[in-house]
């Protein structure tokens, strides 16, 4: 579906509240009932149902009546939620032309307030040509429902985390700017995909650079998994930039060597065909197959034996191990189920974590929605205030221009006309100067600083929410393992060893439970600390923000009063001569 951002201007605050409500409901519903949407959105007088019709008209929602009557987000609706959030953050102010389309993503130009052009990548896993993946791949075997939006969000989160980490380690990648839902904002790469390049000044040098990037990635513990001519950009100065990272895996992955060799083979094959480069190879004349000498290619084992731990650093950066495992399953096309009982327990635990209590989550969902609304309201306040003075200036400028044409159209010198006409013109000029003296920039900056303070609070609350989820997940994991331990203790004595096993399962299980208990207490402590930080930041930011913004508004109002009183007094003087002048005032 084509992204038409012009629709955004027709959407109200209530429209976005309902869109967000459907998104929240989709956390544990494949199809969200209208009653649940209404409860989460919290609109008055049944306004939810009217908004739902409007969103269906713009194809931001899909109404499903096949099994259950309810709604789900379309990709266009998900696009609008992500774009609106990023615009509210001030990441960009406008969406431009589409500059790329791939199997699983669309790329657009976006503009910042200062005119800087960035790239916006919208992940779209599950295009029509890839619908078979759903039936062929075991991506989320523990979920009762399947969401392409969830997969796309994971892909965007992973790409952003990897891009940021690779940039910090001086890899030639775009600069990661921000990420929200399935949308990644990055710097715009000036260049062309290698697949479009027909000739190079130094193909051997470029080949060595590209192979060097693959080797460096492996030395840092990562495999690209899709390193080919479509994901390598080159500019006019033959500078290389690597793109597209959602499929990256660790060198400890069970198929890491196969992915590494495949990346290397793609580069060799492309340069051999496109630039007629020859490599040290042995041909079998009978089978016409090419066997490349192992000495001419990088060795996976030699490179990775002392690999750095960048893959583990990325896990700590926000892309969790569970999310990595989910995405790995999608990339590989399904993994064989592990029969080990402990891993089955972990899968069950993940399922229980996802299936949270609906009633308990409503207040949490409402809180998150109110946070977004608070930022949006302050943003609109700032925007409306800036337009207030601008509208006044535009009006008086138009009025002065109209007077210049209508009263003085036969005179080159406006002041040479009648005393009455000159006074009118002088009055408008004074009005214009009075508005120019109004300190609207100071007040605007005061509102903007308050918005920054609130944004800091919201960001900290989001971090607290993430920590709470980690703490709750770890606690459930511990409780599950503790229950399993109690079952083993009732089955085996502390000193009995089952036949065929060298160690007592009770002792093994107890060690795991003790470890999880420590981790659960650690995560709980982190959450309590995050709560304290949130409360302290909320009090501090509001105590500092309120006086500043109101001081700016009081100063603005005071100067406005003086300026308009001066203009009003001058208007009264003119009014004594001619009452018709008052009609010029708005």
XYZ file of C-alpha atoms in Angstrom:
586
model
C 0.000 0.000 0.000
C 1.304 3.430 -0.948
C 2.345 5.697 1.915
C 0.352 8.935 1.600
C 1.472 11.184 4.457
C -1.059 13.848 3.436
C -3.668 11.795 5.293
C -1.839 12.660 8.531
C -3.141 16.226 8.437
C -6.733 14.949 8.546
C -6.218 12.735 11.611
C -7.214 14.073 15.016
C -5.915 13.332 18.494
C -8.796 10.866 18.982
C -7.815 9.037 15.788
C -4.335 8.413 17.157
C -5.727 7.385 20.542
C -7.808 4.679 18.878
C -4.901 3.581 16.657
C -2.711 3.277 19.759
C -5.478 1.371 21.549
C -5.648 -1.194 18.720
C -1.856 -1.503 18.784
C -1.887 -2.159 22.532
C -4.678 -4.686 22.178
C -2.661 -6.574 19.552
C -0.049 -7.428 22.193
C -2.208 -10.373 23.225
C -4.954 -10.410 20.583
C -4.655 -11.238 16.912
C -7.980 -9.473 16.337
C -8.871 -6.778 18.882
C -12.585 -6.611 19.841
C -14.204 -3.193 19.522
C -15.195 -3.292 23.216
C -11.535 -3.625 24.233
C -10.530 -0.823 21.851
C -13.156 1.408 23.446
C -11.954 0.590 26.978
C -8.296 1.278 26.181
C -8.967 4.450 24.170
C -11.252 5.889 26.838
C -13.128 8.278 24.526
C -16.327 9.858 25.801
C -19.888 9.307 24.555
C -19.075 6.317 22.365
C -16.686 8.299 20.190
C -14.540 5.223 19.558
C -16.952 3.701 17.048
C -17.117 6.889 14.991
C -13.314 7.068 14.934
C -13.062 3.405 13.898
C -15.149 4.148 10.803
C -12.857 7.041 9.917
C -9.729 4.905 10.301
C -11.257 2.168 8.157
C -11.947 4.764 5.451
C -8.243 5.655 5.313
C -7.305 1.933 5.453
C -5.334 2.355 8.675
C -7.278 -0.527 10.240
C -8.685 -3.788 8.916
C -12.066 -5.064 10.109
C -11.969 -8.849 10.400
C -15.212 -10.842 10.675
C -13.911 -14.276 9.636
C -13.642 -15.932 13.079
C -14.050 -13.081 15.539
C -15.391 -9.590 15.047
C -12.582 -7.134 15.665
C -9.867 -4.913 14.255
C -6.157 -5.061 13.528
C -3.600 -2.513 12.394
C -2.574 -2.388 8.762
C 0.989 -1.518 7.805
C -0.229 1.961 6.847
C -1.676 2.482 10.317
C 1.572 1.236 11.856
C 3.481 3.637 9.571
C 1.432 6.589 10.803
C 1.960 5.715 14.475
C 5.728 5.502 13.983
C 5.932 8.676 11.864
C 3.771 10.667 14.303
C 5.942 9.617 17.250
C 9.185 10.505 15.466
C 7.812 13.874 14.337
C 6.745 14.633 17.915
C 10.281 13.813 19.052
C 11.621 16.334 16.553
C 13.591 13.711 14.603
C 12.225 15.011 11.284
C 9.531 17.382 10.066
C 8.583 16.111 6.607
C 8.479 12.968 4.468
C 9.764 13.131 0.898
C 9.989 10.782 -2.048
C 10.482 7.040 -1.948
C 14.088 6.195 -2.832
C 14.115 2.445 -2.444
C 11.960 -0.652 -2.225
C 13.117 -4.087 -1.199
C 11.737 -7.522 -0.509
C 11.035 -6.621 3.105
C 11.291 -2.816 3.416
C 10.527 0.584 1.891
C 12.912 3.550 2.120
C 11.926 7.228 2.012
C 13.687 10.551 2.307
C 12.773 12.632 5.357
C 13.779 16.217 6.140
C 14.829 17.712 9.451
C 13.917 21.238 10.520
C 17.300 22.586 9.362
C 16.884 20.997 5.916
C 19.121 17.976 6.509
C 17.929 14.958 4.510
C 17.825 11.584 6.280
C 16.672 8.118 5.238
C 13.615 6.441 6.766
C 13.436 2.662 6.463
C 10.053 1.013 7.069
C 10.381 -2.738 7.598
C 7.578 -4.700 5.959
C 8.103 -8.371 6.654
C 5.299 -10.395 5.144
C 4.858 -8.880 1.693
C 2.570 -10.779 -0.652
C 5.453 -12.720 -2.222
C 6.624 -13.855 1.214
C 3.310 -14.995 2.690
C 4.426 -18.631 2.421
C 7.004 -17.935 5.102
C 4.224 -17.973 7.664
C 3.392 -21.593 6.955
C 6.942 -22.776 6.275
C 8.882 -21.101 9.067
C 8.666 -21.777 12.783
C 9.241 -18.195 13.835
C 7.063 -17.917 16.947
C 6.082 -21.466 17.729
C 5.094 -20.580 21.323
C 2.623 -17.859 20.306
C -0.980 -18.629 19.563
C -1.106 -15.817 17.004
C 1.306 -14.521 14.411
C 1.968 -10.857 13.702
C 3.974 -9.515 10.802
C 4.021 -6.164 12.604
C 5.787 -7.799 15.541
C 8.357 -9.369 13.218
C 8.940 -6.025 11.499
C 9.416 -4.281 14.842
C 12.008 -6.894 15.829
C 13.820 -6.421 12.516
C 13.915 -2.632 12.965
C 15.055 -2.884 16.580
C 17.831 -5.278 15.609
C 18.973 -3.188 12.651
C 19.112 -0.034 14.772
C 21.070 -1.747 17.572
C 23.558 -3.337 15.161
C 23.988 -0.160 13.110
C 24.711 1.887 16.227
C 27.226 -0.662 17.547
C 28.985 -1.044 14.188
C 29.251 2.731 13.833
C 30.884 2.949 17.279
C 33.457 0.376 16.124
C 34.285 2.384 12.973
C 32.552 0.157 10.432
C 31.405 1.879 7.205
C 27.679 2.017 7.983
C 25.041 4.786 7.973
C 24.666 6.785 11.177
C 21.795 5.494 13.306
C 19.553 8.428 14.313
C 16.432 6.962 15.942
C 14.065 4.014 15.906
C 10.374 3.580 16.657
C 8.258 0.507 16.072
C 9.205 -0.830 12.600
C 10.808 2.443 11.475
C 14.552 3.193 11.482
C 15.922 6.690 10.827
C 19.503 6.857 9.565
C 21.799 9.182 7.675
C 21.315 9.243 3.910
C 24.049 7.343 2.070
C 25.283 9.189 -1.011
C 26.037 6.535 -3.587
C 24.712 3.608 -5.579
C 24.190 -0.095 -4.896
C 27.096 -2.161 -6.208
C 24.677 -4.062 -8.410
C 24.192 -0.882 -10.514
C 27.921 -0.242 -10.960
C 29.281 -1.330 -14.354
C 32.924 -0.323 -13.961
C 35.397 0.680 -11.264
C 38.698 2.486 -11.380
C 40.317 -0.014 -9.005
C 38.175 -3.165 -8.774
C 40.952 -5.106 -7.015
C 41.183 -2.485 -4.263
C 37.409 -2.387 -3.812
C 37.291 -6.184 -3.701
C 39.921 -6.274 -0.966
C 38.071 -3.608 1.027
C 34.800 -5.523 0.854
C 36.388 -8.834 1.832
C 38.159 -6.950 4.607
C 34.790 -5.772 5.962
C 33.490 -9.358 6.086
C 36.643 -10.463 7.897
C 36.478 -7.554 10.363
C 32.864 -8.380 11.141
C 33.822 -11.965 11.935
C 36.725 -10.753 14.069
C 34.187 -8.752 16.078
C 31.946 -11.795 16.471
C 29.340 -11.108 13.764
C 28.263 -12.529 10.396
C 26.247 -10.334 8.010
C 24.358 -13.277 6.399
C 23.254 -11.244 3.354
C 26.454 -9.545 2.238
C 26.043 -9.141 -1.519
C 26.032 -6.514 -4.250
C 22.540 -5.331 -3.239
C 23.604 -4.411 0.308
C 26.857 -2.612 -0.527
C 26.761 1.083 -1.468
C 29.573 2.875 -3.286
C 29.901 6.589 -4.063
C 31.713 8.463 -6.848
C 34.943 8.377 -4.839
C 34.565 4.591 -4.485
C 33.882 4.781 -0.772
C 32.129 1.659 0.528
C 29.111 1.680 2.872
C 27.472 -1.459 4.246
C 23.679 -1.550 4.737
C 20.872 -3.914 5.812
C 21.542 -5.681 9.125
C 18.361 -7.421 10.401
C 19.655 -10.902 9.524
C 23.055 -10.631 11.291
C 24.039 -13.506 13.601
C 26.829 -14.259 16.048
C 29.885 -16.337 15.107
C 28.738 -18.748 17.827
C 25.586 -19.488 15.823
C 25.306 -23.115 14.734
C 25.250 -22.118 11.037
C 27.759 -19.264 11.312
C 30.399 -20.857 9.073
C 27.858 -21.552 6.345
C 26.663 -17.917 6.436
C 30.249 -16.639 6.441
C 31.240 -18.794 3.462
C 28.091 -17.760 1.619
C 28.897 -14.050 2.092
C 32.430 -14.606 0.816
C 31.178 -16.612 -2.158
C 28.696 -13.852 -3.109
C 31.513 -11.297 -3.301
C 33.828 -13.601 -5.265
C 31.045 -14.495 -7.692
C 29.980 -10.876 -8.273
C 33.495 -9.566 -8.951
C 34.284 -12.549 -11.166
C 31.243 -11.955 -13.387
C 30.983 -8.172 -13.332
C 34.658 -7.146 -13.466
C 36.228 -10.303 -14.971
C 38.478 -10.793 -11.975
C 40.294 -14.120 -11.752
C 41.090 -15.950 -8.536
C 43.307 -18.886 -7.665
C 41.042 -21.769 -8.629
C 41.249 -25.366 -9.849
C 38.747 -26.458 -12.503
C 37.465 -29.960 -12.963
C 37.077 -30.231 -16.754
C 34.687 -33.157 -16.505
C 32.167 -31.534 -14.173
C 33.006 -27.890 -15.045
C 32.717 -27.121 -11.346
C 35.038 -24.578 -9.768
C 36.958 -25.565 -6.666
C 38.554 -22.542 -5.077
C 41.845 -23.080 -3.324
C 41.232 -22.760 0.416
C 44.383 -20.661 0.743
C 42.843 -17.945 -1.461
C 39.860 -17.355 0.812
C 39.526 -16.228 4.437
C 39.287 -19.091 6.920
C 36.325 -18.879 9.276
C 38.032 -20.784 12.091
C 41.270 -18.797 11.889
C 39.372 -15.519 12.019
C 36.872 -16.345 14.759
C 39.060 -18.222 17.234
C 39.957 -14.912 18.918
C 36.774 -13.032 17.990
C 35.636 -10.071 20.047
C 32.365 -10.101 21.964
C 30.442 -7.472 20.004
C 27.523 -9.898 19.702
C 27.229 -10.040 23.498
C 27.558 -6.266 23.738
C 24.601 -5.936 21.397
C 22.466 -8.124 23.644
C 23.092 -5.640 26.450
C 22.248 -2.666 24.219
C 18.510 -3.382 24.160
C 18.098 -6.196 21.638
C 17.448 -9.087 24.007
C 18.430 -12.715 23.635
C 14.799 -13.759 23.266
C 14.247 -11.277 20.434
C 17.482 -12.440 18.774
C 16.330 -16.073 18.965
C 12.945 -15.180 17.473
C 14.524 -13.355 14.562
C 17.075 -16.131 14.008
C 14.220 -18.612 13.610
C 12.620 -16.373 10.998
C 15.889 -16.015 9.058
C 16.707 -19.701 9.091
C 13.255 -20.868 8.077
C 12.561 -22.908 11.165
C 14.580 -24.798 13.708
C 14.196 -28.302 14.970
C 12.485 -28.408 18.342
C 14.823 -29.211 21.199
C 13.759 -32.193 23.247
C 15.669 -31.167 26.334
C 13.225 -30.695 29.210
C 14.917 -27.575 30.549
C 14.629 -25.779 27.195
C 10.979 -26.819 26.990
C 10.486 -25.180 30.358
C 12.071 -21.983 29.031
C 9.733 -22.006 26.026
C 6.766 -22.434 28.347
C 7.999 -19.554 30.459
C 8.201 -17.286 27.416
C 4.644 -18.231 26.516
C 3.405 -17.386 29.988
C 5.236 -14.055 29.849
C 3.469 -13.151 26.600
C 0.044 -14.244 27.865
C -0.268 -11.532 30.505
C -3.489 -10.746 32.324
C -5.658 -8.463 30.184
C -7.270 -6.556 33.034
C -3.940 -5.930 34.742
C -2.472 -4.521 31.558
C -5.244 -2.021 30.844
C -4.051 0.516 33.405
C -0.465 0.112 32.180
C -1.547 0.578 28.564
C -3.554 3.642 29.526
C -0.540 5.093 31.350
C 1.694 4.676 28.294
C -0.951 6.230 26.085
C -1.314 9.229 28.410
C 2.450 9.764 28.278
C 2.353 10.014 24.492
C -0.679 12.307 24.659
C 1.062 14.614 27.160
C 4.027 15.093 24.829
C 1.673 15.615 21.898
C -0.368 18.266 23.756
C 2.731 20.270 24.733
C 4.008 19.964 21.162
C 0.702 21.333 19.876
C 0.803 24.123 22.487
C 4.247 25.144 21.233
C 3.099 24.978 17.614
C -0.075 27.008 18.289
C 1.839 29.653 20.232
C 4.363 30.106 17.417
C 1.501 30.472 14.942
C -0.223 33.084 17.136
C 2.380 35.823 16.664
C 3.125 34.722 13.101
C -0.548 35.143 12.185
C -0.540 38.659 13.686
C 2.572 39.612 11.728
C 1.178 38.172 8.502
C -2.080 40.073 8.976
C -0.538 43.490 9.594
C 1.928 42.947 6.745
C -0.955 42.194 4.373
C -2.900 45.173 5.721
C 0.023 47.545 5.215
C 0.542 46.268 1.679
C -3.131 46.697 0.884
C -3.111 50.261 2.243
C -0.027 51.079 0.222
C -1.793 49.987 -2.967
C -5.274 51.346 -2.279
C -4.519 54.696 -0.604
C -1.268 55.679 -2.273
C -1.427 54.028 -5.673
C -0.938 57.387 -7.482
C 1.885 58.654 -5.270
C 5.482 57.513 -5.106
C 5.809 58.937 -1.568
C 3.041 57.643 0.758
C 3.702 60.323 3.372
C 3.103 63.075 0.781
C -0.615 62.300 0.720
C -3.245 63.784 3.016
C -2.733 64.033 6.752
C -5.537 61.550 7.349
C -4.082 58.911 4.984
C -0.597 59.386 6.420
C -1.882 58.837 9.946
C -3.532 55.587 8.926
C -0.351 54.372 7.282
C 1.779 55.468 10.266
C -0.620 53.678 12.598
C -0.191 50.404 10.671
C 3.583 50.819 10.671
C 3.523 51.366 14.454
C 1.329 48.305 14.851
C 3.833 46.284 12.837
C 6.761 47.531 14.945
C 4.868 46.810 18.167
C 4.353 43.178 17.171
C 8.013 42.853 16.185
C 9.000 43.969 19.701
C 6.997 41.178 21.334
C 9.438 38.599 22.873
C 7.730 35.570 21.368
C 11.020 33.704 20.875
C 11.717 33.800 24.619
C 8.258 32.422 25.399
C 8.561 29.849 22.610
C 11.886 28.652 23.999
C 10.294 28.465 27.458
C 7.554 26.160 26.184
C 10.112 24.126 24.242
C 12.307 23.727 27.331
C 9.260 22.488 29.235
C 8.619 20.008 26.413
C 12.224 18.799 26.754
C 11.735 18.357 30.505
C 8.563 16.315 29.968
C 10.266 14.261 27.247
C 13.019 13.374 29.736
C 10.388 12.184 32.216
C 8.589 10.112 29.573
C 11.869 8.546 28.387
C 12.768 7.595 31.965
C 9.281 6.152 32.529
C 9.696 4.063 29.375
C 13.033 2.780 30.689
C 11.390 1.982 34.016
C 8.659 0.090 32.150
C 11.255 -1.975 30.270
C 13.039 -2.789 33.522
C 9.739 -3.840 35.099
C 9.098 -6.227 32.215
C 12.573 -7.729 32.644
C 12.037 -8.053 36.396
C 8.604 -9.673 36.009
C 9.910 -12.053 33.352
C 12.850 -13.104 35.521
C 10.570 -13.580 38.541
C 8.201 -15.810 36.559
C 11.165 -17.788 35.291
C 12.383 -18.270 38.852
C 8.925 -19.300 40.108
C 8.577 -21.818 37.272
C 11.950 -23.394 37.992
C 11.261 -23.394 41.749
C 8.004 -25.287 41.166
C 9.883 -27.763 38.973
C 12.485 -28.181 41.736
C 9.806 -28.982 44.306
C 8.494 -31.675 41.998
C 11.953 -33.233 41.675
C 12.517 -33.072 45.436
C 9.322 -35.037 46.015
C 10.426 -37.622 43.447
C 14.077 -38.115 44.426
C 15.821 -38.073 47.748
C 18.672 -35.561 48.167
C 21.275 -38.315 47.807
C 19.703 -40.670 45.264
C 20.970 -40.734 41.699
C 18.669 -42.086 38.961
C 19.957 -44.949 36.870
C 21.914 -43.771 33.836
C 22.804 -40.377 35.321
C 26.064 -39.410 36.989
C 24.702 -36.412 38.914
C 21.705 -35.923 41.143
C 19.039 -33.961 39.182
C 17.856 -32.281 42.385
C 21.289 -30.794 43.007
C 21.569 -29.668 39.385
C 18.120 -28.110 39.440
C 18.713 -26.434 42.797
C 21.860 -24.771 41.456
C 19.887 -23.361 38.514
C 17.112 -22.167 40.817
C 19.587 -20.431 43.124
C 21.185 -18.725 40.144
C 17.788 -17.555 38.858
C 16.841 -16.367 42.330
C 19.908 -14.149 42.403
C 19.136 -12.804 38.922
C 15.499 -12.147 39.879
C 16.556 -10.222 42.983
C 19.069 -8.272 40.910
C 16.435 -7.307 38.315
C 13.984 -6.388 41.080
C 16.608 -4.148 42.668
C 17.224 -2.477 39.300
C 13.498 -1.867 38.890
C 13.190 -0.325 42.358
C 16.126 1.921 41.541
C 14.510 2.892 38.215
C 11.280 3.795 40.061
C 13.237 6.041 42.444
C 15.044 7.706 39.541
C 11.736 8.304 37.728
C 10.138 9.916 40.765
C 13.168 12.103 41.447
C 13.412 13.144 37.780
C 9.683 13.907 37.613
C 9.817 16.181 40.658
C 13.044 17.861 39.570
C 12.021 18.455 35.947
C 8.610 19.833 36.888
C 10.000 22.029 39.674
C 12.532 23.464 37.237
C 10.225 23.532 34.204
C 7.069 25.170 35.583
C 8.669 28.418 36.893
C 10.698 28.878 33.714
C 7.798 28.478 31.306
C 5.432 30.663 33.354
C 8.084 33.344 33.790
C 8.495 33.415 30.004
C 4.719 33.584 29.490
C 4.322 36.395 32.080
C 7.040 38.427 30.344
C 5.419 37.798 26.982
C 1.965 38.806 28.255
C 3.314 41.968 29.917
C 5.047 43.216 26.755
C 1.975 42.273 24.698
C -0.220 44.344 26.990
C 2.038 47.384 26.707
C 2.400 47.049 22.935
C -1.314 46.685 22.255
C -2.212 49.475 24.690
C 0.099 51.785 22.740
C -1.449 50.719 19.452
C -4.947 51.069 20.911
C -4.279 54.614 22.149
C -3.009 55.627 18.723
C -6.079 54.029 17.137
C -8.327 56.063 19.453
C -6.642 59.282 18.337
C -7.262 58.415 14.715
C -10.795 57.355 15.590
C -11.594 60.802 16.841
C -10.916 62.130 13.329
C -12.556 59.318 11.439
C -14.600 56.490 12.970
C -14.209 54.305 9.877
C -10.564 53.457 10.689
C -11.748 51.065 13.387
C -12.955 48.686 10.691
C -9.322 47.962 9.803
C -8.696 46.380 13.179
C -9.201 42.556 13.303
